[in-house]
Tab-separated table of C-alpha atoms and ligand atoms in Angstrom:
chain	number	residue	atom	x	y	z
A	1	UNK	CA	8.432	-30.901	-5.972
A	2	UNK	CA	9.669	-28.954	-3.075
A	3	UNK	CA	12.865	-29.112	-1.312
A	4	UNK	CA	12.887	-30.867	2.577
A	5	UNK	CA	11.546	-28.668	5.040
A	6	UNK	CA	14.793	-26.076	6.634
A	7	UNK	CA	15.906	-26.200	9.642
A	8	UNK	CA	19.434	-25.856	10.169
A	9	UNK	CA	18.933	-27.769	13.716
A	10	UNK	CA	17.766	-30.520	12.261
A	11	UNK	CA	19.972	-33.234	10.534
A	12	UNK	CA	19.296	-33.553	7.281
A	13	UNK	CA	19.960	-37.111	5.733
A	14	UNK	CA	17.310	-36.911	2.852
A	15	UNK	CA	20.065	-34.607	0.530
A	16	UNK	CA	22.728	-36.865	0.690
A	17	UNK	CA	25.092	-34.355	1.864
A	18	UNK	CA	28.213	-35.429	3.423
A	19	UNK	CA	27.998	-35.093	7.207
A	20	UNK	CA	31.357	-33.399	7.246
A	21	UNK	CA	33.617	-30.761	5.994
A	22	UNK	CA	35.723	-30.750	3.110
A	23	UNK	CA	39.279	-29.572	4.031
A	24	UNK	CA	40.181	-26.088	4.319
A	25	UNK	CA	36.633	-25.526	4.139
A	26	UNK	CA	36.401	-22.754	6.956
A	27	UNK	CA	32.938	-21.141	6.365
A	28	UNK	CA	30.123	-20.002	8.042
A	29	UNK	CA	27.386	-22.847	7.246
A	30	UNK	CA	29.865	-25.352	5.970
A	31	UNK	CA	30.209	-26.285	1.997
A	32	UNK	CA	29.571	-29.442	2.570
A	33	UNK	CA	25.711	-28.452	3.180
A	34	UNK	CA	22.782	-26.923	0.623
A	35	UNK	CA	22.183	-23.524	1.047
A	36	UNK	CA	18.701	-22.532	1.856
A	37	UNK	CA	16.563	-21.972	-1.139
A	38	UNK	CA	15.347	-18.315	-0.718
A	39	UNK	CA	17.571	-17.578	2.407
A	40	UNK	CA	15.109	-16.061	4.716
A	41	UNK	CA	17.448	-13.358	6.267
A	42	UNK	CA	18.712	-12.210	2.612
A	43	UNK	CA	14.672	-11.992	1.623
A	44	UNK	CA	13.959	-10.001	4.476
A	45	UNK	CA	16.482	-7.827	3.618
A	46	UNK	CA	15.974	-7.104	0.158
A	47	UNK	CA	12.367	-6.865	1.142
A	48	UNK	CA	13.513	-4.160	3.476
A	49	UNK	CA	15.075	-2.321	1.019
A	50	UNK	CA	12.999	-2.148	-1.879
A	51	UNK	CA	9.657	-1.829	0.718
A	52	UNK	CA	7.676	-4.820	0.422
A	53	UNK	CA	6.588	-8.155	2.233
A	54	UNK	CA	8.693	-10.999	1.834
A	55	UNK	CA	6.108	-12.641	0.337
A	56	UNK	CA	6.629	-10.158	-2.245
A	57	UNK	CA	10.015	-11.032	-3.155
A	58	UNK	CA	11.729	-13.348	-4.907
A	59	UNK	CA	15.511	-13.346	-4.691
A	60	UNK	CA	17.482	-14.433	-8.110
A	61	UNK	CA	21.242	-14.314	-9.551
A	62	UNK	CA	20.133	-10.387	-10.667
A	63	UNK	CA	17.601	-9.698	-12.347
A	64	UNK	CA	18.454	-11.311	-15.590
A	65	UNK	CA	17.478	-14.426	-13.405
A	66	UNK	CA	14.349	-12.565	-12.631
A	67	UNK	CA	13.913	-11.921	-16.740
A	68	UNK	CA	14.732	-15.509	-17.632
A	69	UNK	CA	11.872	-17.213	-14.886
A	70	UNK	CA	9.631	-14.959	-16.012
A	71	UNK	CA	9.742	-16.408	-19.844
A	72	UNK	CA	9.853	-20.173	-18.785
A	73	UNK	CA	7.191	-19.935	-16.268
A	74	UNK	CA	5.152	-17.801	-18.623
A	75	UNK	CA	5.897	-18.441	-22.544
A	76	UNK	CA	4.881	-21.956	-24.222
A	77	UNK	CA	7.609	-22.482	-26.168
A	78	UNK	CA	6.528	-22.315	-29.942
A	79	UNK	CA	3.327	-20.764	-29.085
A	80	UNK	CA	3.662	-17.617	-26.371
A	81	UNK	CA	5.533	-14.449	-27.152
A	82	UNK	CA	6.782	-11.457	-25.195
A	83	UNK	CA	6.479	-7.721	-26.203
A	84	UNK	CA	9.180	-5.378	-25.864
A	85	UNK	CA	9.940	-2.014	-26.816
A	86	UNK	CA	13.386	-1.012	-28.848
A	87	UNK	CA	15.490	0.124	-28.151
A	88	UNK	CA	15.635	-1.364	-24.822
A	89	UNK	CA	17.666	-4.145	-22.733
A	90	UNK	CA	18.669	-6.821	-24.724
A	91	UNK	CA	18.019	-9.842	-22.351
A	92	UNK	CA	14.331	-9.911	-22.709
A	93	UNK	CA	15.002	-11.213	-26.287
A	94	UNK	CA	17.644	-13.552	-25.648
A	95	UNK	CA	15.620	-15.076	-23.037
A	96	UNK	CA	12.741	-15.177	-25.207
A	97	UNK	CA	14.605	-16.515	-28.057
A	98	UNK	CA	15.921	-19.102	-26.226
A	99	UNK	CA	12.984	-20.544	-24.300
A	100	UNK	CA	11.557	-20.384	-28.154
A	101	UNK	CA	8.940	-17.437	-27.474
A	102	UNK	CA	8.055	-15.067	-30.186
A	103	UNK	CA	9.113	-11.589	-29.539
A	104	UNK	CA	6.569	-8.637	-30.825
A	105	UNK	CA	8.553	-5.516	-31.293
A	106	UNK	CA	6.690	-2.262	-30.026
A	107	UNK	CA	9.643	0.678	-31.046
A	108	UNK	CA	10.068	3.554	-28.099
A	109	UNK	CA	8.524	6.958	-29.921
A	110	UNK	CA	11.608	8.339	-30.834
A	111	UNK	CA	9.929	11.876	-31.297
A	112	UNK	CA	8.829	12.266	-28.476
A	113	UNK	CA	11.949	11.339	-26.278
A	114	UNK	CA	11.639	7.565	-26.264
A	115	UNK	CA	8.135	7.817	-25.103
A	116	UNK	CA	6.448	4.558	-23.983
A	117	UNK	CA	3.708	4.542	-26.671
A	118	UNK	CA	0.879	3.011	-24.835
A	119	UNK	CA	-2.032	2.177	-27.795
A	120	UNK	CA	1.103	1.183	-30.095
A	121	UNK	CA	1.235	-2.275	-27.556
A	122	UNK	CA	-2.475	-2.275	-27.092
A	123	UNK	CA	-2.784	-2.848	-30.593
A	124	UNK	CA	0.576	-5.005	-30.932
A	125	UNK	CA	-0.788	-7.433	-28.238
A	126	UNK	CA	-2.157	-10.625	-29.497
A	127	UNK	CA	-3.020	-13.740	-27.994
A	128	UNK	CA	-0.055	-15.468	-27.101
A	129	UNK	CA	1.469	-12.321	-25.768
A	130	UNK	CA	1.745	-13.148	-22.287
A	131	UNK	CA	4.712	-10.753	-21.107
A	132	UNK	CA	5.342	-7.209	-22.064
A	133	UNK	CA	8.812	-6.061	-20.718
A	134	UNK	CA	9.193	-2.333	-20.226
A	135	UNK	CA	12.443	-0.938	-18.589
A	136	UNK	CA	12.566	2.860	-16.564
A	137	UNK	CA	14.804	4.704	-16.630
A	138	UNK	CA	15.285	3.097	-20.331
A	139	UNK	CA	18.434	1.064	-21.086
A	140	UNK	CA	19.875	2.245	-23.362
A	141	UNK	CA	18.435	5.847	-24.135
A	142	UNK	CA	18.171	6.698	-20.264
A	143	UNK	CA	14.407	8.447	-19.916
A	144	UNK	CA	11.886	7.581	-17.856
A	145	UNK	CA	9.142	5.946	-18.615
A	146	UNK	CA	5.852	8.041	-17.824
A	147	UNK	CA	4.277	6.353	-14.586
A	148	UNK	CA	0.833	7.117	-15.723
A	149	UNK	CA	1.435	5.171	-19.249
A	150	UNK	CA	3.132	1.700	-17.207
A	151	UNK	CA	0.235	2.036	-14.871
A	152	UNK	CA	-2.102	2.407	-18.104
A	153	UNK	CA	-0.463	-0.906	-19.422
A	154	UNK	CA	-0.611	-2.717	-16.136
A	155	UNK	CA	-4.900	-1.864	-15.936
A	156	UNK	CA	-5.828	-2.687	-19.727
A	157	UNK	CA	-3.978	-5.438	-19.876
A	158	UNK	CA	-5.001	-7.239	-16.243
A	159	UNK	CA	-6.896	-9.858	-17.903
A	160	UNK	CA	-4.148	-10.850	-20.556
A	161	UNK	CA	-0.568	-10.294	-20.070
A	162	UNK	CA	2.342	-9.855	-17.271
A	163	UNK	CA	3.655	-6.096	-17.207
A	164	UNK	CA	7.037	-6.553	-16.215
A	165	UNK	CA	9.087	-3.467	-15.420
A	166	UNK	CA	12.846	-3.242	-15.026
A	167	UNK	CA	13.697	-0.568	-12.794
A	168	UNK	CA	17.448	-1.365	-12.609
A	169	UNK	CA	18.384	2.219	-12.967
A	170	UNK	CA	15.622	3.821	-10.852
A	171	UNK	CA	18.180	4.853	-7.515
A	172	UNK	CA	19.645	7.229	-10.228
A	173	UNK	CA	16.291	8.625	-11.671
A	174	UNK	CA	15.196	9.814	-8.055
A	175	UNK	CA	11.322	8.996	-8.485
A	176	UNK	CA	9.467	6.485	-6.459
A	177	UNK	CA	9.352	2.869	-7.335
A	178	UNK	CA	6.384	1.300	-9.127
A	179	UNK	CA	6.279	-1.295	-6.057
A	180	UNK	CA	3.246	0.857	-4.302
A	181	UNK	CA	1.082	-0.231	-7.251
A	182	UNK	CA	1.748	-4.220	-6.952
A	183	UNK	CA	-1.462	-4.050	-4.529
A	184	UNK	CA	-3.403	-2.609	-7.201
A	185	UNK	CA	-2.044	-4.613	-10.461
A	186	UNK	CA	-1.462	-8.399	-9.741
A	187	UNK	CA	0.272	-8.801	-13.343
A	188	UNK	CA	2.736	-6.013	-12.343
A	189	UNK	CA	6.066	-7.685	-11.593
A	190	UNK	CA	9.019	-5.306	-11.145
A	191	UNK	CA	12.779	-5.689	-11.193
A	192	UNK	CA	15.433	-4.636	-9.321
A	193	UNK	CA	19.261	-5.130	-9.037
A	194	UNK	CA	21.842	-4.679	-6.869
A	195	UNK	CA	23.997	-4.330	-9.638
A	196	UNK	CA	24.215	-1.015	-10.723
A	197	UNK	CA	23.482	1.840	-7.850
A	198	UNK	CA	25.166	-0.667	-4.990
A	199	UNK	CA	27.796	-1.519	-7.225
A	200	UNK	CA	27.363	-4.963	-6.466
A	201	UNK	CA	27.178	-6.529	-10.313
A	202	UNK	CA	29.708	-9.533	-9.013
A	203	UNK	CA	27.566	-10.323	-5.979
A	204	UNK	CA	24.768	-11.205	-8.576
A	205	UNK	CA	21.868	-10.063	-6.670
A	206	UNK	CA	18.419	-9.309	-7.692
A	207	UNK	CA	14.972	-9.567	-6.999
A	208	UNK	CA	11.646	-9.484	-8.271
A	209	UNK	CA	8.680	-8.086	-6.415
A	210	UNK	CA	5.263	-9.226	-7.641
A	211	UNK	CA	1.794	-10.410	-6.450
A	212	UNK	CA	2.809	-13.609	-3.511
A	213	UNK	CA	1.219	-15.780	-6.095
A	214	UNK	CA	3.222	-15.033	-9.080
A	215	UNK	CA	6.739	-15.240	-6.523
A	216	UNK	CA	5.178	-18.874	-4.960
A	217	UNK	CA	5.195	-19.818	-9.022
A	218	UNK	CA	8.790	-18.362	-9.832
A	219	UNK	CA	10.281	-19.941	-6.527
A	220	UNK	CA	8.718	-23.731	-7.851
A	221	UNK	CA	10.403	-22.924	-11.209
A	222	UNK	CA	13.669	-21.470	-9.758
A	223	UNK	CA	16.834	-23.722	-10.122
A	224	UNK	CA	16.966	-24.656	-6.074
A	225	UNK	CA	19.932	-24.029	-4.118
A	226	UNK	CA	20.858	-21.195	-7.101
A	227	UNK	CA	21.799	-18.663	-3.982
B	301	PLP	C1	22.305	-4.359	-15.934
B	301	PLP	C2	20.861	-4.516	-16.210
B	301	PLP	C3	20.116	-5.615	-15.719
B	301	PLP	C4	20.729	-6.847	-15.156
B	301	PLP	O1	21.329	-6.717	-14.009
B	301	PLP	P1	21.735	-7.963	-13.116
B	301	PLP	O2	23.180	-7.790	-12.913
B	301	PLP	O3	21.376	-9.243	-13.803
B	301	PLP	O4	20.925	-7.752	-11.897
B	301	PLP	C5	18.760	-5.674	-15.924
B	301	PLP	N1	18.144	-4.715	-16.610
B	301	PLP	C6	18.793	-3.659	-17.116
B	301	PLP	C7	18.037	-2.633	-17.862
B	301	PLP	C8	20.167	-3.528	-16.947
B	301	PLP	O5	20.816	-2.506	-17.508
């Protein structure tokens, strides 16, 4: 189910939108009219920004948005799980919890400065495990995660789960994004958030760069108009 075709010079009768304004309604577009799903000059953008092809990017209410497709496009309720890695962000198991995933628990190594502990979640993965949500710079313990151990996740598990990583604090870490890798990895999907360096949180922007075929899923799963 997709939404009519856009194209603001056209009139558009099949929405059932009044035809005029409300009021003391004085903006741009008029209130009285949908907003464009995926509004093409805010995704070019954002696509600017974070380097990558529109078809790239998927723009959301932040990135919790971005965490909360991710689960209902991915997880079977009562039968898929995700796989995170305490202590990290809490959304990825309130998400999970309440699409009714499973959530495997893969703990940070704590010795060795909240090290990503790569064969830990190569052993922890299971069927069913069809997300594993890593965040870098870590919420809330603040390290980085080692790029060579995310990219190690991303290869050895192509064939059997999404590697999601949240880099919501990365302008502050001052290393390059994971983003040059989504050519290589198709199940890498990264996060990012104008929330937090562009002190934007009320705006509620996000996006989500990924392979085009995981964004064309998340954009049919999307609630429309949510921009
Ligand atoms: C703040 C935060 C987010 C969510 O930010 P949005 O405002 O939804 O974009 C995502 N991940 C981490 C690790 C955060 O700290």
């Amino acid at each position: 189910n997709q939404p009519g075709p856009w194209d603001p010079s056209l009139q558009r009768i099949q929405a059932n939108e009044m035809t005029c304004r409300a009021s003391g309604d004085t903006s741009g577009a008029g209130l009285n009219r949908y907003p464009e799903p995926q509004p093409a000059e805010l995704i070019a953008h954002l696509a600017s920004l974070y380097g990558v092809t529109p078809d790239n990017l998927l723009a959301g209410r932040g990135s919790d948005e971005g965490i909360d497709l991710l689960v209902r496009a991915f997880c079977r309720a009562g039968q898929d799980s995700v796989l995170i890695c305490p202590p990290t962000f809490g959304m990825y198991k309130v998400s999970a919890r309440i699409q009714g995933a499973g959530v495997v628990e893969v703990p940070l190594l704590k010795e060795r400065g909240f090290a990503l502990d790569v064969q830990a979640v190569l052993d922890a993965w299971r069927s069913g495990v069809k997300l594993v949500f890593v965040c870098t710079p870590n919420n809330p313990t603040g390290n980085l995660l080692e790029r060579a151990a995310v990219e190690s996740l991303c290869e050895q598990l192509h064939d059997r789960a999404i590697v999601a990583v949240d880099e919501a604090y990365i302008e502050f870490a001052g290393v390059a994004s994971l983003k040059d890798r989504l050519e290589d990895y198709p199940n890498l999907v990264i996060l990012r958030t104008l929330s937090k360096a562009y002190a934007l949180a009320g705006a509620r922007g996000g996006a989500l760069l990924a392979h085009a075929d995981i964004v064309r899923l998340l954009a049919r799963v999307i609630t429309p108009y949510s921009l």
